[in-house]
Coordinates of C-alpha atoms in Angstrom, one line a residue:
M158 CA -0.4 -0.1 0.2
K159 CA 1.7 3.6 -1.2
K160 CA 3.1 5.5 1.8
T161 CA 0.9 8.6 2.8
F162 CA 1.8 11.7 4.0
A163 CA 0.2 14.8 5.6
K164 CA -0.4 17.9 3.8
K165 CA 0.6 21.3 5.5
S166 CA -1.8 22.8 1.9
F167 CA -4.7 20.9 3.6
G168 CA -4.0 21.3 7.6
Q169 CA -3.7 17.6 7.9
N170 CA -2.7 16.3 11.1
F171 CA -3.1 12.3 11.6
L172 CA -4.4 11.2 15.0
V173 CA -1.6 8.4 15.6
D174 CA -2.2 7.4 19.6
Q175 CA -4.5 4.9 19.9
N176 CA -5.6 5.1 23.7
Y177 CA -7.0 8.8 21.9
I178 CA -8.8 7.6 18.6
S179 CA -10.1 4.8 21.3
K180 CA -11.6 7.7 23.7
I181 CA -13.3 9.7 20.7
I182 CA -14.7 6.6 19.4
A183 CA -15.9 6.2 23.4
A184 CA -17.2 9.3 23.5
L185 CA -19.4 9.2 20.1
N186 CA -20.6 5.3 21.4
P187 CA -22.0 4.4 17.3
K188 CA -24.0 1.4 17.3
Q189 CA -25.3 -0.9 14.6
G190 CA -28.4 0.3 12.9
E191 CA -26.5 4.4 13.0
T192 CA -25.4 6.3 10.3
I193 CA -22.1 8.1 10.9
I194 CA -20.5 10.5 8.4
E195 CA -16.8 11.5 9.4
I196 CA -14.8 14.1 7.9
G197 CA -11.4 14.1 6.5
A198 CA -10.5 9.9 6.7
G199 CA -7.2 10.7 6.7
R200 CA -5.8 7.4 6.8
G201 CA -8.9 6.1 8.5
A202 CA -7.6 5.3 11.8
L203 CA -11.2 6.2 13.2
T204 CA -12.6 5.3 10.0
E205 CA -11.9 1.5 10.9
M206 CA -13.3 1.6 14.3
L207 CA -16.2 3.1 12.8
I208 CA -16.8 0.3 10.6
E209 CA -16.8 -2.4 13.3
K210 CA -18.9 -0.7 15.4
A211 CA -21.8 1.5 13.5
G212 CA -24.1 0.1 10.7
K213 CA -23.1 2.8 7.6
V214 CA -20.1 4.9 7.3
F215 CA -20.0 7.9 5.0
A216 CA -16.2 9.1 5.3
I217 CA -15.8 12.3 4.1
E218 CA -12.2 13.4 2.0
L219 CA -10.9 15.5 -0.5
D220 CA -7.2 14.6 -0.7
R221 CA -6.4 13.2 -4.1
D222 CA -3.9 10.5 -2.6
L223 CA -5.4 10.0 0.6
I224 CA -8.7 8.5 -1.3
P225 CA -7.0 5.7 -3.6
F226 CA -5.0 4.6 0.0
L227 CA -8.6 4.8 1.5
K228 CA -10.3 2.6 -0.5
E229 CA -7.9 -0.1 -0.9
K230 CA -7.4 -0.3 3.0
F231 CA -11.1 -0.6 3.8
R232 CA -12.0 -2.8 0.2
G233 CA -15.2 -5.1 0.5
K234 CA -16.5 -3.5 3.2
E235 CA -20.1 -2.8 3.0
N236 CA -21.1 -0.3 5.2
F237 CA -18.3 1.6 4.2
E238 CA -18.8 4.7 1.6
L239 CA -16.1 6.8 0.2
V240 CA -17.0 10.1 -0.4
E241 CA -15.1 12.2 -2.6
S242 CA -15.8 15.9 -1.6
D243 CA -14.8 18.9 0.1
A244 CA -17.4 18.8 3.2
L245 CA -17.8 22.7 2.6
E246 CA -19.4 22.2 0.1
I247 CA -21.6 18.9 1.0
N248 CA -25.2 18.6 1.6
F249 CA -24.7 16.1 4.3
A250 CA -29.1 15.5 4.1
E251 CA -28.4 14.1 0.5
I252 CA -25.7 11.9 1.5
I253 CA -27.8 10.5 4.8
S254 CA -31.1 10.2 2.7
N255 CA -31.1 7.0 1.1
S256 CA -28.9 5.2 3.7
E257 CA -31.1 1.9 5.2
S258 CA -29.7 3.0 8.5
R259 CA -31.3 6.6 8.0
I260 CA -34.2 5.0 7.0
Q261 CA -34.4 2.8 9.7
N262 CA -33.9 5.1 12.3
P263 CA -34.1 9.3 11.7
E264 CA -32.6 10.1 14.8
S265 CA -29.4 7.9 14.2
A266 CA -27.1 10.4 12.1
K267 CA -23.7 11.1 13.8
L268 CA -20.7 13.3 12.8
I269 CA -17.7 12.8 13.7
A270 CA -14.3 15.0 12.6
N271 CA -10.8 15.6 13.4
L272 CA -11.1 18.8 11.8
P273 CA -8.0 20.7 10.2
Y274 CA -7.2 23.8 12.0
N275 CA -6.9 25.9 8.5
I276 CA -10.9 25.6 7.8
S277 CA -12.5 24.3 11.3
T278 CA -14.3 27.8 11.8
A279 CA -15.4 27.2 8.5
I280 CA -16.3 24.1 8.7
L281 CA -18.5 24.4 12.4
Q282 CA -20.3 26.9 10.3
R283 CA -21.6 24.7 8.2
L284 CA -22.6 22.6 10.6
I285 CA -24.4 25.3 12.0
E286 CA -26.6 25.3 8.6
Q287 CA -27.2 21.9 8.8
K288 CA -27.5 20.4 12.4
D289 CA -30.7 18.8 12.2
C290 CA -29.0 16.5 9.9
F291 CA -27.9 14.9 12.9
S292 CA -28.1 13.7 16.4
E293 CA -24.7 14.4 18.3
L294 CA -21.6 15.7 16.9
I295 CA -18.5 14.4 18.4
L296 CA -15.3 16.6 17.1
M297 CA -11.7 17.7 17.7
F298 CA -10.6 21.3 17.1
Q299 CA -7.5 23.2 18.1
R300 CA -8.3 23.9 21.7
E301 CA -8.5 27.3 22.0
V302 CA -11.3 27.5 19.2
V303 CA -12.8 25.0 22.2
E304 CA -12.5 27.4 24.4
R305 CA -14.2 29.7 22.9
I306 CA -16.8 27.5 21.7
T307 CA -17.6 27.1 25.2
A308 CA -16.9 30.1 26.8
K309 CA -19.6 31.3 29.1
V310 CA -21.1 34.7 29.5
G311 CA -18.5 37.2 30.9
N312 CA -15.8 35.2 29.8
S313 CA -12.8 37.1 27.5
E314 CA -13.1 34.1 24.9
R315 CA -16.4 34.7 24.6
G316 CA -17.4 36.2 20.6
F317 CA -19.5 35.7 17.4
L318 CA -18.6 31.5 17.2
T319 CA -19.0 31.1 20.8
V320 CA -23.2 32.5 19.9
I321 CA -23.6 31.6 16.9
T322 CA -22.5 27.8 18.2
E323 CA -25.1 28.5 21.8
A324 CA -28.0 29.1 20.1
Y325 CA -28.2 26.1 17.9
L326 CA -26.2 23.8 20.1
T327 CA -25.4 22.9 23.3
A328 CA -21.9 22.2 23.4
E329 CA -19.5 20.4 26.1
K330 CA -16.0 20.1 26.3
L331 CA -14.8 16.7 27.1
F332 CA -10.9 16.6 26.8
D333 CA -7.8 17.4 25.4
V334 CA -5.2 15.8 23.5
P335 CA -1.6 16.4 23.3
P336 CA 0.2 17.4 20.2
T337 CA 2.2 13.8 20.5
A338 CA -0.8 11.8 19.5
F339 CA -0.4 13.1 15.9
L340 CA 1.4 12.6 13.0
P341 CA 3.1 15.2 12.6
A342 CA 2.9 16.8 15.8
P343 CA 0.9 20.6 15.7
K344 CA 2.6 22.9 18.0
V345 CA -0.4 23.8 20.1
W346 CA -3.1 21.5 21.7
S347 CA -6.4 19.8 20.8
S348 CA -9.4 19.5 22.5
V349 CA -12.4 17.4 21.5
V350 CA -15.9 18.5 22.2
R351 CA -19.6 17.3 22.2
L352 CA -22.5 19.3 20.2
L353 CA -25.9 18.4 20.2
P354 CA -28.4 19.9 18.4
K355 CA -30.9 22.2 19.8
D356 CA -34.5 22.1 18.6
E357 CA -35.3 25.8 18.9
K358 CA -35.8 28.0 16.0
I359 CA -34.1 31.7 15.5
G360 CA -36.5 33.3 12.7
D361 CA -34.1 35.1 10.2
I362 CA -30.9 33.0 10.4
N363 CA -28.7 35.8 8.1
L364 CA -30.0 38.3 10.9
F365 CA -28.9 36.6 13.7
R366 CA -25.6 36.6 12.0
E367 CA -25.1 39.9 11.1
I368 CA -26.2 40.9 14.5
V369 CA -23.9 39.0 16.5
S370 CA -21.0 39.5 14.2
A371 CA -21.8 43.2 14.4
G372 CA -22.2 42.7 17.9
F373 CA -18.2 41.7 18.2
V374 CA -16.7 43.7 15.5
Q375 CA -14.6 45.5 18.3
K376 CA -14.9 43.6 21.9
R377 CA -14.0 46.8 23.7
K378 CA -16.4 48.7 22.9
T379 CA -20.1 48.5 24.1
I380 CA -22.8 47.2 22.4
F381 CA -24.9 50.5 21.9
N382 CA -21.1 51.2 20.0
N383 CA -21.1 48.7 17.6
L384 CA -24.7 47.8 16.6
K385 CA -25.2 51.4 16.2
N386 CA -22.4 51.8 13.3
K387 CA -24.1 49.0 11.5
F388 CA -27.8 49.5 12.3
G389 CA -28.0 53.0 12.9
D390 CA -30.5 53.9 16.0
V391 CA -30.2 51.1 18.0
E392 CA -31.6 52.8 21.4
N393 CA -35.1 51.7 21.3
V394 CA -34.1 47.8 20.4
L395 CA -32.0 47.6 23.7
Q396 CA -34.3 49.4 25.7
Q397 CA -37.0 46.8 24.3
C398 CA -34.9 43.9 25.0
R399 CA -33.7 45.3 28.9
I400 CA -30.3 45.7 27.7
D401 CA -27.7 48.3 29.2
S402 CA -26.3 50.0 26.6
K403 CA -22.7 50.3 28.0
R404 CA -22.4 46.6 28.2
R405 CA -20.1 44.8 26.1
A406 CA -21.0 41.9 23.7
E407 CA -19.2 38.9 25.6
T408 CA -22.1 40.2 28.8
L409 CA -24.8 39.4 27.0
T410 CA -26.7 36.0 27.2
I411 CA -28.1 34.0 25.0
E412 CA -31.2 34.8 25.6
E413 CA -30.6 38.7 25.4
W414 CA -29.2 37.9 21.5
K415 CA -32.0 35.8 20.5
C416 CA -34.5 39.6 21.6
L417 CA -32.0 41.6 19.7
A418 CA -32.9 39.5 16.7
S419 CA -36.5 39.7 16.8
S420 CA -36.7 43.1 17.6
F421 CA -34.7 44.1 14.7
E422 CA -36.6 41.0 12.6
F423 CA -39.9 43.3 14.1
R424 CA -38.6 46.8 13.3
L425 CA -37.2 45.8 9.7

């Protein structure tokens, strides 16, 4: 079998430590009858264990050098399907709609990923857009990304990504993974996080993103000044939501952000 090497252009760091591989699989707890989607199969370290335990495994891989490697490694595995595509462009509902496991159990689709550092934020936003496809997501990011995702109200790490994630998903940090668990070893630690989709809906998703993005555009400024620069007079909107105009964006709860979105939507 041809050797494969991690590529800097893809932000690749292959997970090779069996202890952490097993720990991540245990966190997902795949079962027969469940459909699993894996983003970035790499050399198939996670894939191999998923195939053993799950009903159907869709492994997404973009690297053309890894695709023949994965096809050869998992040849003959009837519950394995390789999806040669970019995860940033995939419609996950289409992938799993014809899966027998999905048809038998509509709540069974789970997602797992060791995400490349250079596109982790973009992929997370893509997954949020399609959250209704999954019952659970187990993702590994650079540790500082997980710290931002799980930052509580008032924490200086809290930002756009925190609020967008919290609006649609419940996030729980599970454990850290050291650089030595990868080949090549990255310069930073990684963390594994569990994300569970929420049922509640937000009216205008694009408007919600605009408001949150504007609120954090200059974190040291007040919420009033940041929103005013984007939307003009916002004093009445802040009053309706009982938000002190002198507060900073990091101090707002998710309910206050939702109130702002509803008020702006009504005003527009």
